[in-house]
Amino acid sequence: MFHRSISAIFFCCVWLQMISMPSFAQVTWVGTVRIPGTANDKSGLTGTLETGTPQGALGGFSAIEYSGTRDRYLVLSDRGAGDGAASFQCRFHEIEFSVGDRPSEGRFELVSTTLLCSQDRRSFTGSLEPIRGWDGKGHAPSMDPE
């Protein structure tokens, strides 16, 4: 998910327009927005994960929700590089984007990055390793934020 050497297509935006039969939808291509595979988020994290991926890499998006305001969306990252193979700090991003007919016409801006943590301020990680010895009590040491 976090391929830094290749430009990642940020979103292939489609608009589903329901037509007469509820079980059938017509898909219409709206446009493309691209972000570089080398882009960083706004977490302020430095260094690399166990997989060699930079801790502040922007990517691994697995969910998006419209904020209700202009072109703003909330984007949730998955477990991180290797899908649980690293101690990736779970996070979500607030973004603004609009699409164009060509990738050069699309606009993307990262507004903010928020690291997810418990009420007692302990970070949630996407790593599966802490779960192996967890007794199921107290702070869950790992999570899949979806």
mmCIF file of N, CA and C in Angstrom:
data_model
loop_
_atom_site.group_PDB
_atom_site.id
_atom_site.type_symbol
_atom_site.label_atom_id
_atom_site.label_comp_id
_atom_site.label_asym_id
_atom_site.label_seq_id
_atom_site.Cartn_x
_atom_site.Cartn_y
_atom_site.Cartn_z
ATOM 1 N N MET A 1 0.802 -1.196 0.000
ATOM 2 C CA MET A 1 0.000 0.000 0.000
ATOM 3 C C MET A 1 0.851 1.268 0.000
ATOM 4 N N PHE A 2 2.004 1.239 0.608
ATOM 5 C CA PHE A 2 2.835 2.425 0.742
ATOM 6 C C PHE A 2 4.008 2.362 -0.239
ATOM 7 N N HIS A 3 3.749 2.381 -1.522
ATOM 8 C CA HIS A 3 4.813 2.348 -2.512
ATOM 9 C C HIS A 3 5.293 3.775 -2.729
ATOM 10 N N ARG A 4 6.493 4.079 -2.254
ATOM 11 C CA ARG A 4 7.016 5.441 -2.297
ATOM 12 C C ARG A 4 7.646 5.775 -3.642
ATOM 13 N N SER A 5 8.030 4.782 -4.431
ATOM 14 C CA SER A 5 8.737 5.070 -5.669
ATOM 15 C C SER A 5 7.815 5.332 -6.850
ATOM 16 N N ILE A 6 6.565 5.092 -6.690
ATOM 17 C CA ILE A 6 5.600 5.240 -7.786
ATOM 18 C C ILE A 6 4.568 6.281 -7.382
ATOM 19 N N SER A 7 4.210 7.149 -8.293
ATOM 20 C CA SER A 7 3.113 8.084 -8.011
ATOM 21 C C SER A 7 1.840 7.284 -7.812
ATOM 22 N N ALA A 8 1.167 7.550 -6.733
ATOM 23 C CA ALA A 8 -0.057 6.807 -6.418
ATOM 24 C C ALA A 8 -1.268 7.576 -6.916
ATOM 25 N N ILE A 9 -2.181 6.875 -7.515
ATOM 26 C CA ILE A 9 -3.446 7.518 -7.865
ATOM 27 C C ILE A 9 -4.209 7.659 -6.567
ATOM 28 N N PHE A 10 -4.527 8.874 -6.214
ATOM 29 C CA PHE A 10 -5.153 9.119 -4.922
ATOM 30 C C PHE A 10 -6.572 8.593 -4.891
ATOM 31 N N PHE A 11 -7.370 9.035 -5.751
ATOM 32 C CA PHE A 11 -8.734 8.521 -5.795
ATOM 33 C C PHE A 11 -9.190 8.394 -7.234
ATOM 34 N N CYS A 12 -9.781 7.300 -7.546
ATOM 35 C CA CYS A 12 -10.488 7.156 -8.820
ATOM 36 C C CYS A 12 -11.930 7.433 -8.464
ATOM 37 N N CYS A 13 -12.323 8.654 -8.670
ATOM 38 C CA CYS A 13 -13.640 9.080 -8.199
ATOM 39 C C CYS A 13 -14.733 8.647 -9.170
ATOM 40 N N VAL A 14 -15.722 8.062 -8.626
ATOM 41 C CA VAL A 14 -16.891 7.690 -9.417
ATOM 42 C C VAL A 14 -18.143 8.198 -8.728
ATOM 43 N N TRP A 15 -19.101 8.422 -9.520
ATOM 44 C CA TRP A 15 -20.383 8.855 -8.982
ATOM 45 C C TRP A 15 -21.411 7.811 -9.382
ATOM 46 N N LEU A 16 -22.044 7.240 -8.389
ATOM 47 C CA LEU A 16 -23.066 6.238 -8.661
ATOM 48 C C LEU A 16 -24.413 6.928 -8.778
ATOM 49 N N GLN A 17 -25.010 6.752 -9.910
ATOM 50 C CA GLN A 17 -26.316 7.351 -10.133
ATOM 51 C C GLN A 17 -27.322 6.212 -10.247
ATOM 52 N N MET A 18 -28.197 6.129 -9.302
ATOM 53 C CA MET A 18 -29.181 5.059 -9.300
ATOM 54 C C MET A 18 -30.187 5.287 -10.434
ATOM 55 N N ILE A 19 -30.500 4.216 -11.134
ATOM 56 C CA ILE A 19 -31.528 4.298 -12.172
ATOM 57 C C ILE A 19 -32.698 3.410 -11.777
ATOM 58 N N SER A 20 -33.597 3.179 -12.647
ATOM 59 C CA SER A 20 -34.896 2.602 -12.304
ATOM 60 C C SER A 20 -34.855 1.374 -11.401
ATOM 61 N N MET A 21 -33.966 0.429 -11.611
ATOM 62 C CA MET A 21 -33.932 -0.761 -10.763
ATOM 63 C C MET A 21 -32.968 -0.527 -9.595
ATOM 64 N N PRO A 22 -33.418 -0.695 -8.345
ATOM 65 C CA PRO A 22 -32.578 -0.414 -7.182
ATOM 66 C C PRO A 22 -31.305 -1.261 -7.119
ATOM 67 N N SER A 23 -31.305 -2.436 -7.718
ATOM 68 C CA SER A 23 -30.132 -3.297 -7.645
ATOM 69 C C SER A 23 -29.124 -3.003 -8.752
ATOM 70 N N PHE A 24 -29.391 -2.018 -9.600
ATOM 71 C CA PHE A 24 -28.497 -1.702 -10.712
ATOM 72 C C PHE A 24 -28.090 -0.240 -10.623
ATOM 73 N N ALA A 25 -26.796 0.015 -10.732
ATOM 74 C CA ALA A 25 -26.304 1.388 -10.681
ATOM 75 C C ALA A 25 -25.480 1.674 -11.926
ATOM 76 N N GLN A 26 -25.587 2.883 -12.421
ATOM 77 C CA GLN A 26 -24.764 3.314 -13.539
ATOM 78 C C GLN A 26 -23.553 4.028 -12.955
ATOM 79 N N VAL A 27 -22.359 3.637 -13.374
ATOM 80 C CA VAL A 27 -21.132 4.239 -12.879
ATOM 81 C C VAL A 27 -20.636 5.244 -13.903
ATOM 82 N N THR A 28 -20.356 6.456 -13.448
ATOM 83 C CA THR A 28 -19.868 7.519 -14.319
ATOM 84 C C THR A 28 -18.507 7.980 -13.840
ATOM 85 N N TRP A 29 -17.510 7.984 -14.729
ATOM 86 C CA TRP A 29 -16.179 8.468 -14.390
ATOM 87 C C TRP A 29 -16.243 9.974 -14.233
ATOM 88 N N VAL A 30 -15.757 10.478 -13.099
ATOM 89 C CA VAL A 30 -15.789 11.904 -12.829
ATOM 90 C C VAL A 30 -14.435 12.535 -13.110
ATOM 91 N N GLY A 31 -13.356 11.907 -12.669
ATOM 92 C CA GLY A 31 -12.032 12.473 -12.900
ATOM 93 C C GLY A 31 -11.002 11.834 -12.000
ATOM 94 N N THR A 32 -9.804 12.386 -12.014
ATOM 95 C CA THR A 32 -8.668 11.823 -11.291
ATOM 96 C C THR A 32 -7.941 12.905 -10.511
ATOM 97 N N VAL A 33 -7.445 12.529 -9.352
ATOM 98 C CA VAL A 33 -6.538 13.371 -8.578
ATOM 99 C C VAL A 33 -5.346 12.497 -8.233
ATOM 100 N N ARG A 34 -4.152 13.009 -8.389
ATOM 101 C CA ARG A 34 -2.944 12.240 -8.074
ATOM 102 C C ARG A 34 -2.138 12.961 -7.002
ATOM 103 N N ILE A 35 -1.508 12.157 -6.156
ATOM 104 C CA ILE A 35 -0.527 12.698 -5.210
ATOM 105 C C ILE A 35 0.751 11.881 -5.374
ATOM 106 N N PRO A 36 1.899 12.483 -5.148
ATOM 107 C CA PRO A 36 3.161 11.750 -5.301
ATOM 108 C C PRO A 36 3.282 10.630 -4.274
ATOM 109 N N GLY A 37 3.887 9.531 -4.674
ATOM 110 C CA GLY A 37 4.128 8.421 -3.756
ATOM 111 C C GLY A 37 5.137 8.773 -2.675
ATOM 112 N N THR A 38 5.810 9.906 -2.808
ATOM 113 C CA THR A 38 6.791 10.350 -1.817
ATOM 114 C C THR A 38 6.212 11.374 -0.841
ATOM 115 N N ALA A 39 4.912 11.644 -0.928
ATOM 116 C CA ALA A 39 4.279 12.662 -0.074
ATOM 117 C C ALA A 39 4.282 12.228 1.388
ATOM 118 N N ASN A 40 4.437 13.195 2.274
ATOM 119 C CA ASN A 40 4.382 12.962 3.721
ATOM 120 C C ASN A 40 3.096 13.533 4.286
ATOM 121 N N ASP A 41 2.651 12.962 5.399
ATOM 122 C CA ASP A 41 1.468 13.497 6.071
ATOM 123 C C ASP A 41 1.900 14.610 7.018
ATOM 124 N N LYS A 42 0.987 15.077 7.866
ATOM 125 C CA LYS A 42 1.290 16.159 8.802
ATOM 126 C C LYS A 42 1.382 15.657 10.237
ATOM 127 N N SER A 43 1.749 14.390 10.408
ATOM 128 C CA SER A 43 1.864 13.813 11.751
ATOM 129 C C SER A 43 3.097 14.320 12.491
ATOM 130 N N GLY A 44 4.119 14.727 11.756
ATOM 131 C CA GLY A 44 5.376 15.132 12.374
ATOM 132 C C GLY A 44 6.272 13.957 12.724
ATOM 133 N N LEU A 45 5.840 12.742 12.393
ATOM 134 C CA LEU A 45 6.634 11.549 12.701
ATOM 135 C C LEU A 45 7.823 11.454 11.754
ATOM 136 N N THR A 46 8.962 11.038 12.306
ATOM 137 C CA THR A 46 10.170 10.870 11.510
ATOM 138 C C THR A 46 10.674 9.443 11.681
ATOM 139 N N GLY A 47 11.688 9.087 10.944
ATOM 140 C CA GLY A 47 12.242 7.746 11.026
ATOM 141 C C GLY A 47 11.452 6.792 10.158
ATOM 142 N N THR A 48 11.798 5.512 10.262
ATOM 143 C CA THR A 48 11.142 4.504 9.439
ATOM 144 C C THR A 48 10.541 3.396 10.295
ATOM 145 N N LEU A 49 9.569 2.729 9.722
ATOM 146 C CA LEU A 49 8.948 1.565 10.350
ATOM 147 C C LEU A 49 9.835 0.340 10.133
ATOM 148 N N GLU A 50 9.466 -0.761 10.748
ATOM 149 C CA GLU A 50 10.201 -2.022 10.593
ATOM 150 C C GLU A 50 10.266 -2.477 9.141
ATOM 151 N N THR A 51 9.327 -2.030 8.336
ATOM 152 C CA THR A 51 9.269 -2.410 6.919
ATOM 153 C C THR A 51 10.123 -1.502 6.038
ATOM 154 N N GLY A 52 10.725 -0.464 6.631
ATOM 155 C CA GLY A 52 11.517 0.493 5.869
ATOM 156 C C GLY A 52 10.705 1.660 5.346
ATOM 157 N N THR A 53 9.411 1.656 5.567
ATOM 158 C CA THR A 53 8.533 2.738 5.139
ATOM 159 C C THR A 53 8.685 3.926 6.086
ATOM 160 N N PRO A 54 8.794 5.144 5.566
ATOM 161 C CA PRO A 54 8.847 6.317 6.441
ATOM 162 C C PRO A 54 7.585 6.395 7.317
ATOM 163 N N GLN A 55 7.765 6.733 8.601
ATOM 164 C CA GLN A 55 6.625 6.799 9.520
ATOM 165 C C GLN A 55 5.599 7.844 9.117
ATOM 166 N N GLY A 56 6.040 8.903 8.460
ATOM 167 C CA GLY A 56 5.129 9.975 8.062
ATOM 168 C C GLY A 56 4.653 9.869 6.632
ATOM 169 N N ALA A 57 4.760 8.678 6.032
ATOM 170 C CA ALA A 57 4.319 8.499 4.647
ATOM 171 C C ALA A 57 2.819 8.723 4.530
ATOM 172 N N LEU A 58 2.419 9.445 3.505
ATOM 173 C CA LEU A 58 1.002 9.667 3.238
ATOM 174 C C LEU A 58 0.522 8.579 2.300
ATOM 175 N N GLY A 59 -0.432 7.779 2.741
ATOM 176 C CA GLY A 59 -0.939 6.709 1.888
ATOM 177 C C GLY A 59 -1.662 5.658 2.691
ATOM 178 N N GLY A 60 -1.930 4.545 2.061
ATOM 179 C CA GLY A 60 -2.630 3.449 2.717
ATOM 180 C C GLY A 60 -4.084 3.761 3.003
ATOM 181 N N PHE A 61 -4.686 4.637 2.220
ATOM 182 C CA PHE A 61 -6.069 5.042 2.459
ATOM 183 C C PHE A 61 -7.022 3.886 2.250
ATOM 184 N N SER A 62 -7.952 3.731 3.174
ATOM 185 C CA SER A 62 -8.909 2.637 3.039
ATOM 186 C C SER A 62 -10.343 3.066 3.278
ATOM 187 N N ALA A 63 -10.561 4.310 3.670
ATOM 188 C CA ALA A 63 -11.926 4.797 3.886
ATOM 189 C C ALA A 63 -11.947 6.300 3.662
ATOM 190 N N ILE A 64 -13.058 6.784 3.150
ATOM 191 C CA ILE A 64 -13.227 8.222 2.930
ATOM 192 C C ILE A 64 -14.655 8.605 3.299
ATOM 193 N N GLU A 65 -14.803 9.788 3.881
ATOM 194 C CA GLU A 65 -16.122 10.284 4.279
ATOM 195 C C GLU A 65 -16.182 11.783 3.999
ATOM 196 N N TYR A 66 -17.246 12.230 3.385
ATOM 197 C CA TYR A 66 -17.442 13.649 3.115
ATOM 198 C C TYR A 66 -17.704 14.374 4.425
ATOM 199 N N SER A 67 -17.063 15.513 4.618
ATOM 200 C CA SER A 67 -17.207 16.270 5.874
ATOM 201 C C SER A 67 -18.471 17.107 5.910
ATOM 202 N N GLY A 68 -19.079 17.338 4.749
ATOM 203 C CA GLY A 68 -20.260 18.194 4.698
ATOM 204 C C GLY A 68 -19.909 19.637 4.396
ATOM 205 N N THR A 69 -18.621 19.922 4.259
ATOM 206 C CA THR A 69 -18.156 21.276 4.008
ATOM 207 C C THR A 69 -17.330 21.327 2.729
ATOM 208 N N ARG A 70 -17.737 22.151 1.793
ATOM 209 C CA ARG A 70 -17.013 22.382 0.532
ATOM 210 C C ARG A 70 -16.452 21.087 -0.052
ATOM 211 N N ASP A 71 -15.145 21.074 -0.367
ATOM 212 C CA ASP A 71 -14.478 19.904 -0.935
ATOM 213 C C ASP A 71 -13.663 19.164 0.118
ATOM 214 N N ARG A 72 -14.109 19.188 1.371
ATOM 215 C CA ARG A 72 -13.348 18.565 2.463
ATOM 216 C C ARG A 72 -13.851 17.165 2.764
ATOM 217 N N TYR A 73 -12.865 16.268 3.000
ATOM 218 C CA TYR A 73 -13.133 14.868 3.290
ATOM 219 C C TYR A 73 -12.229 14.400 4.420
ATOM 220 N N LEU A 74 -12.659 13.358 5.114
ATOM 221 C CA LEU A 74 -11.826 12.676 6.101
ATOM 222 C C LEU A 74 -11.411 11.347 5.482
ATOM 223 N N VAL A 75 -10.117 11.049 5.560
ATOM 224 C CA VAL A 75 -9.565 9.844 4.970
ATOM 225 C C VAL A 75 -8.889 9.047 6.073
ATOM 226 N N LEU A 76 -9.226 7.785 6.180
ATOM 227 C CA LEU A 76 -8.675 6.910 7.205
ATOM 228 C C LEU A 76 -7.625 6.001 6.596
ATOM 229 N N SER A 77 -6.456 5.933 7.236
ATOM 230 C CA SER A 77 -5.420 5.003 6.789
ATOM 231 C C SER A 77 -5.688 3.632 7.373
ATOM 232 N N ASP A 78 -5.229 2.614 6.673
ATOM 233 C CA ASP A 78 -5.365 1.236 7.130
ATOM 234 C C ASP A 78 -4.309 0.959 8.204
ATOM 235 N N ARG A 79 -4.071 -0.305 8.542
ATOM 236 C CA ARG A 79 -3.102 -0.704 9.573
ATOM 237 C C ARG A 79 -1.699 -0.200 9.317
ATOM 238 N N GLY A 80 -1.387 0.131 8.085
ATOM 239 C CA GLY A 80 -0.051 0.595 7.729
ATOM 240 C C GLY A 80 0.667 -0.385 6.836
ATOM 241 N N ALA A 81 1.931 -0.110 6.614
ATOM 242 C CA ALA A 81 2.738 -0.925 5.714
ATOM 243 C C ALA A 81 2.731 -2.386 6.144
ATOM 244 N N GLY A 82 2.488 -3.278 5.205
ATOM 245 C CA GLY A 82 2.495 -4.709 5.502
ATOM 246 C C GLY A 82 1.252 -5.194 6.218
ATOM 247 N N ASP A 83 0.195 -4.376 6.309
ATOM 248 C CA ASP A 83 -1.077 -4.756 6.931
ATOM 249 C C ASP A 83 -0.901 -5.416 8.295
ATOM 250 N N GLY A 84 -0.245 -4.715 9.197
ATOM 251 C CA GLY A 84 -0.062 -5.207 10.562
ATOM 252 C C GLY A 84 1.339 -5.717 10.832
ATOM 253 N N ALA A 85 2.241 -5.584 9.859
ATOM 254 C CA ALA A 85 3.611 -6.070 10.018
ATOM 255 C C ALA A 85 4.514 -5.038 10.683
ATOM 256 N N ALA A 86 4.008 -3.817 10.900
ATOM 257 C CA ALA A 86 4.838 -2.744 11.459
ATOM 258 C C ALA A 86 4.069 -1.977 12.527
ATOM 259 N N SER A 87 4.792 -1.225 13.341
ATOM 260 C CA SER A 87 4.191 -0.452 14.433
ATOM 261 C C SER A 87 3.718 0.918 13.950
ATOM 262 N N PHE A 88 2.975 0.915 12.872
ATOM 263 C CA PHE A 88 2.399 2.117 12.271
ATOM 264 C C PHE A 88 1.385 2.736 13.232
ATOM 265 N N GLN A 89 1.537 4.029 13.542
ATOM 266 C CA GLN A 89 0.571 4.712 14.406
ATOM 267 C C GLN A 89 -0.674 5.031 13.582
ATOM 268 N N CYS A 90 -1.830 4.534 14.024
ATOM 269 C CA CYS A 90 -3.085 4.736 13.314
ATOM 270 C C CYS A 90 -3.422 6.218 13.250
ATOM 271 N N ARG A 91 -4.021 6.632 12.131
ATOM 272 C CA ARG A 91 -4.285 8.054 11.914
ATOM 273 C C ARG A 91 -5.398 8.266 10.907
ATOM 274 N N PHE A 92 -5.890 9.501 10.885
ATOM 275 C CA PHE A 92 -6.782 9.914 9.814
ATOM 276 C C PHE A 92 -6.351 11.291 9.348
ATOM 277 N N HIS A 93 -6.785 11.649 8.140
ATOM 278 C CA HIS A 93 -6.382 12.907 7.537
ATOM 279 C C HIS A 93 -7.615 13.688 7.124
ATOM 280 N N GLU A 94 -7.517 15.002 7.219
ATOM 281 C CA GLU A 94 -8.526 15.872 6.635
ATOM 282 C C GLU A 94 -7.907 16.410 5.348
ATOM 283 N N ILE A 95 -8.640 16.268 4.255
ATOM 284 C CA ILE A 95 -8.117 16.689 2.960
ATOM 285 C C ILE A 95 -9.137 17.550 2.234
ATOM 286 N N GLU A 96 -8.652 18.289 1.257
ATOM 287 C CA GLU A 96 -9.514 18.973 0.296
ATOM 288 C C GLU A 96 -9.088 18.494 -1.066
ATOM 289 N N PHE A 97 -10.047 18.096 -1.881
ATOM 290 C CA PHE A 97 -9.705 17.745 -3.250
ATOM 291 C C PHE A 97 -10.872 17.973 -4.172
ATOM 292 N N SER A 98 -10.521 18.207 -5.407
ATOM 293 C CA SER A 98 -11.509 18.282 -6.474
ATOM 294 C C SER A 98 -10.888 17.599 -7.678
ATOM 295 N N VAL A 99 -11.711 17.075 -8.539
ATOM 296 C CA VAL A 99 -11.219 16.322 -9.682
ATOM 297 C C VAL A 99 -11.310 17.155 -10.950
ATOM 298 N N GLY A 100 -10.544 16.744 -11.943
ATOM 299 C CA GLY A 100 -10.587 17.376 -13.249
ATOM 300 C C GLY A 100 -10.653 16.304 -14.311
ATOM 301 N N ASP A 101 -10.884 16.714 -15.536
ATOM 302 C CA ASP A 101 -10.935 15.755 -16.640
ATOM 303 C C ASP A 101 -9.584 15.096 -16.865
ATOM 304 N N ARG A 102 -8.502 15.794 -16.557
ATOM 305 C CA ARG A 102 -7.149 15.254 -16.680
ATOM 306 C C ARG A 102 -6.483 15.350 -15.308
ATOM 307 N N PRO A 103 -5.537 14.435 -15.007
ATOM 308 C CA PRO A 103 -4.854 14.480 -13.698
ATOM 309 C C PRO A 103 -4.251 15.842 -13.369
ATOM 310 N N SER A 104 -3.766 16.555 -14.389
ATOM 311 C CA SER A 104 -3.164 17.866 -14.147
ATOM 312 C C SER A 104 -4.183 18.902 -13.701
ATOM 313 N N GLU A 105 -5.463 18.617 -13.894
ATOM 314 C CA GLU A 105 -6.512 19.562 -13.512
ATOM 315 C C GLU A 105 -7.055 19.305 -12.111
ATOM 316 N N GLY A 106 -6.750 18.151 -11.535
ATOM 317 C CA GLY A 106 -7.233 17.838 -10.193
ATOM 318 C C GLY A 106 -6.469 18.624 -9.143
ATOM 319 N N ARG A 107 -7.086 18.833 -8.000
ATOM 320 C CA ARG A 107 -6.457 19.584 -6.906
ATOM 321 C C ARG A 107 -6.536 18.754 -5.637
ATOM 322 N N PHE A 108 -5.423 18.658 -4.906
ATOM 323 C CA PHE A 108 -5.365 17.928 -3.645
ATOM 324 C C PHE A 108 -4.603 18.762 -2.627
ATOM 325 N N GLU A 109 -5.157 18.866 -1.418
ATOM 326 C CA GLU A 109 -4.447 19.540 -0.325
ATOM 327 C C GLU A 109 -4.667 18.745 0.964
ATOM 328 N N LEU A 110 -3.582 18.404 1.618
ATOM 329 C CA LEU A 110 -3.665 17.773 2.931
ATOM 330 C C LEU A 110 -3.821 18.882 3.956
ATOM 331 N N VAL A 111 -4.931 18.897 4.667
ATOM 332 C CA VAL A 111 -5.223 19.944 5.644
ATOM 333 C C VAL A 111 -4.612 19.597 7.000
ATOM 334 N N SER A 112 -4.826 18.344 7.447
ATOM 335 C CA SER A 112 -4.302 17.945 8.757
ATOM 336 C C SER A 112 -4.193 16.427 8.845
ATOM 337 N N THR A 113 -3.384 15.983 9.809
ATOM 338 C CA THR A 113 -3.251 14.565 10.142
ATOM 339 C C THR A 113 -3.466 14.446 11.645
ATOM 340 N N THR A 114 -4.300 13.516 12.051
ATOM 341 C CA THR A 114 -4.575 13.288 13.470
ATOM 342 C C THR A 114 -4.204 11.856 13.831
ATOM 343 N N LEU A 115 -3.290 11.701 14.795
ATOM 344 C CA LEU A 115 -2.905 10.377 15.276
ATOM 345 C C LEU A 115 -3.954 9.896 16.264
ATOM 346 N N LEU A 116 -4.363 8.637 16.157
ATOM 347 C CA LEU A 116 -5.389 8.081 17.035
ATOM 348 C C LEU A 116 -4.751 7.555 18.312
ATOM 349 N N CYS A 117 -5.389 7.864 19.446
ATOM 350 C CA CYS A 117 -4.877 7.396 20.733
ATOM 351 C C CYS A 117 -6.038 7.175 21.703
ATOM 352 N N SER A 118 -5.738 6.473 22.779
ATOM 353 C CA SER A 118 -6.754 6.188 23.800
ATOM 354 C C SER A 118 -6.978 7.426 24.671
ATOM 355 N N GLN A 119 -7.963 7.349 25.563
ATOM 356 C CA GLN A 119 -8.233 8.470 26.467
ATOM 357 C C GLN A 119 -7.043 8.792 27.357
ATOM 358 N N ASP A 120 -6.222 7.777 27.661
ATOM 359 C CA ASP A 120 -5.039 8.028 28.488
ATOM 360 C C ASP A 120 -3.813 8.355 27.634
ATOM 361 N N ARG A 121 -4.054 8.750 26.369
ATOM 362 C CA ARG A 121 -3.046 9.276 25.444
ATOM 363 C C ARG A 121 -2.040 8.236 24.946
ATOM 364 N N ARG A 122 -2.363 6.952 25.018
ATOM 365 C CA ARG A 122 -1.477 5.937 24.445
ATOM 366 C C ARG A 122 -1.859 5.733 22.981
ATOM 367 N N SER A 123 -0.863 5.719 22.119
ATOM 368 C CA SER A 123 -1.090 5.603 20.682
ATOM 369 C C SER A 123 -1.648 4.238 20.308
ATOM 370 N N PHE A 124 -2.550 4.253 19.337
ATOM 371 C CA PHE A 124 -3.007 3.010 18.740
ATOM 372 C C PHE A 124 -2.065 2.675 17.589
ATOM 373 N N THR A 125 -1.703 1.437 17.475
ATOM 374 C CA THR A 125 -0.828 0.980 16.412
ATOM 375 C C THR A 125 -1.541 -0.064 15.581
ATOM 376 N N GLY A 126 -1.161 -0.155 14.308
ATOM 377 C CA GLY A 126 -1.734 -1.158 13.423
ATOM 378 C C GLY A 126 -1.028 -2.499 13.510
ATOM 379 N N SER A 127 0.060 -2.568 14.285
ATOM 380 C CA SER A 127 0.843 -3.795 14.387
ATOM 381 C C SER A 127 0.046 -4.924 15.028
ATOM 382 N N LEU A 128 0.167 -6.117 14.474
ATOM 383 C CA LEU A 128 -0.496 -7.294 15.038
ATOM 384 C C LEU A 128 0.319 -7.918 16.167
ATOM 385 N N GLU A 129 1.600 -7.602 16.261
ATOM 386 C CA GLU A 129 2.492 -8.225 17.243
ATOM 387 C C GLU A 129 2.030 -8.038 18.693
ATOM 388 N N PRO A 130 1.634 -6.832 19.151
ATOM 389 C CA PRO A 130 1.217 -6.677 20.555
ATOM 390 C C PRO A 130 0.004 -7.513 20.952
ATOM 391 N N ILE A 131 -0.831 -7.873 19.999
ATOM 392 C CA ILE A 131 -2.048 -8.644 20.282
ATOM 393 C C ILE A 131 -1.710 -10.047 20.784
ATOM 394 N N ARG A 132 -0.586 -10.591 20.343
ATOM 395 C CA ARG A 132 -0.237 -11.975 20.661
ATOM 396 C C ARG A 132 -0.162 -12.251 22.165
ATOM 397 N N GLY A 133 0.285 -11.292 22.957
ATOM 398 C CA GLY A 133 0.390 -11.510 24.399
ATOM 399 C C GLY A 133 -0.656 -10.772 25.216
ATOM 400 N N TRP A 134 -1.619 -10.133 24.559
ATOM 401 C CA TRP A 134 -2.611 -9.321 25.256
ATOM 402 C C TRP A 134 -3.660 -10.199 25.911
ATOM 403 N N ASP A 135 -4.025 -9.892 27.171
ATOM 404 C CA ASP A 135 -5.002 -10.691 27.911
ATOM 405 C C ASP A 135 -6.447 -10.223 27.700
ATOM 406 N N GLY A 136 -6.645 -9.212 26.879
ATOM 407 C CA GLY A 136 -7.989 -8.722 26.588
ATOM 408 C C GLY A 136 -8.493 -7.692 27.585
ATOM 409 N N LYS A 137 -7.661 -7.319 28.553
ATOM 410 C CA LYS A 137 -8.051 -6.322 29.552
ATOM 411 C C LYS A 137 -7.318 -5.014 29.288
ATOM 412 N N GLY A 138 -7.960 -3.915 29.635
ATOM 413 C CA GLY A 138 -7.319 -2.611 29.495
ATOM 414 C C GLY A 138 -7.186 -2.165 28.052
ATOM 415 N N HIS A 139 -6.246 -1.263 27.844
ATOM 416 C CA HIS A 139 -5.993 -0.647 26.540
ATOM 417 C C HIS A 139 -5.659 -1.705 25.497
ATOM 418 N N ALA A 140 -6.403 -1.717 24.394
ATOM 419 C CA ALA A 140 -6.077 -2.637 23.302
ATOM 420 C C ALA A 140 -4.792 -2.138 22.638
ATOM 421 N N PRO A 141 -3.779 -2.963 22.558
ATOM 422 C CA PRO A 141 -2.493 -2.513 22.050
ATOM 423 C C PRO A 141 -2.443 -2.341 20.532
ATOM 424 N N SER A 142 -3.456 -2.803 19.828
ATOM 425 C CA SER A 142 -3.447 -2.750 18.380
ATOM 426 C C SER A 142 -4.874 -2.580 17.890
ATOM 427 N N MET A 143 -4.993 -1.963 16.701
ATOM 428 C CA MET A 143 -6.335 -1.820 16.128
ATOM 429 C C MET A 143 -6.251 -1.696 14.619
ATOM 430 N N ASP A 144 -7.310 -2.089 13.967
ATOM 431 C CA ASP A 144 -7.494 -1.825 12.557
ATOM 432 C C ASP A 144 -8.551 -0.722 12.518
ATOM 433 N N PRO A 145 -8.165 0.507 12.218
ATOM 434 C CA PRO A 145 -9.076 1.647 12.397
ATOM 435 C C PRO A 145 -10.330 1.634 11.541
ATOM 436 N N GLU A 146 -10.437 0.737 10.583
ATOM 437 C CA GLU A 146 -11.664 0.693 9.785
ATOM 438 C C GLU A 146 -12.800 0.185 10.627
#
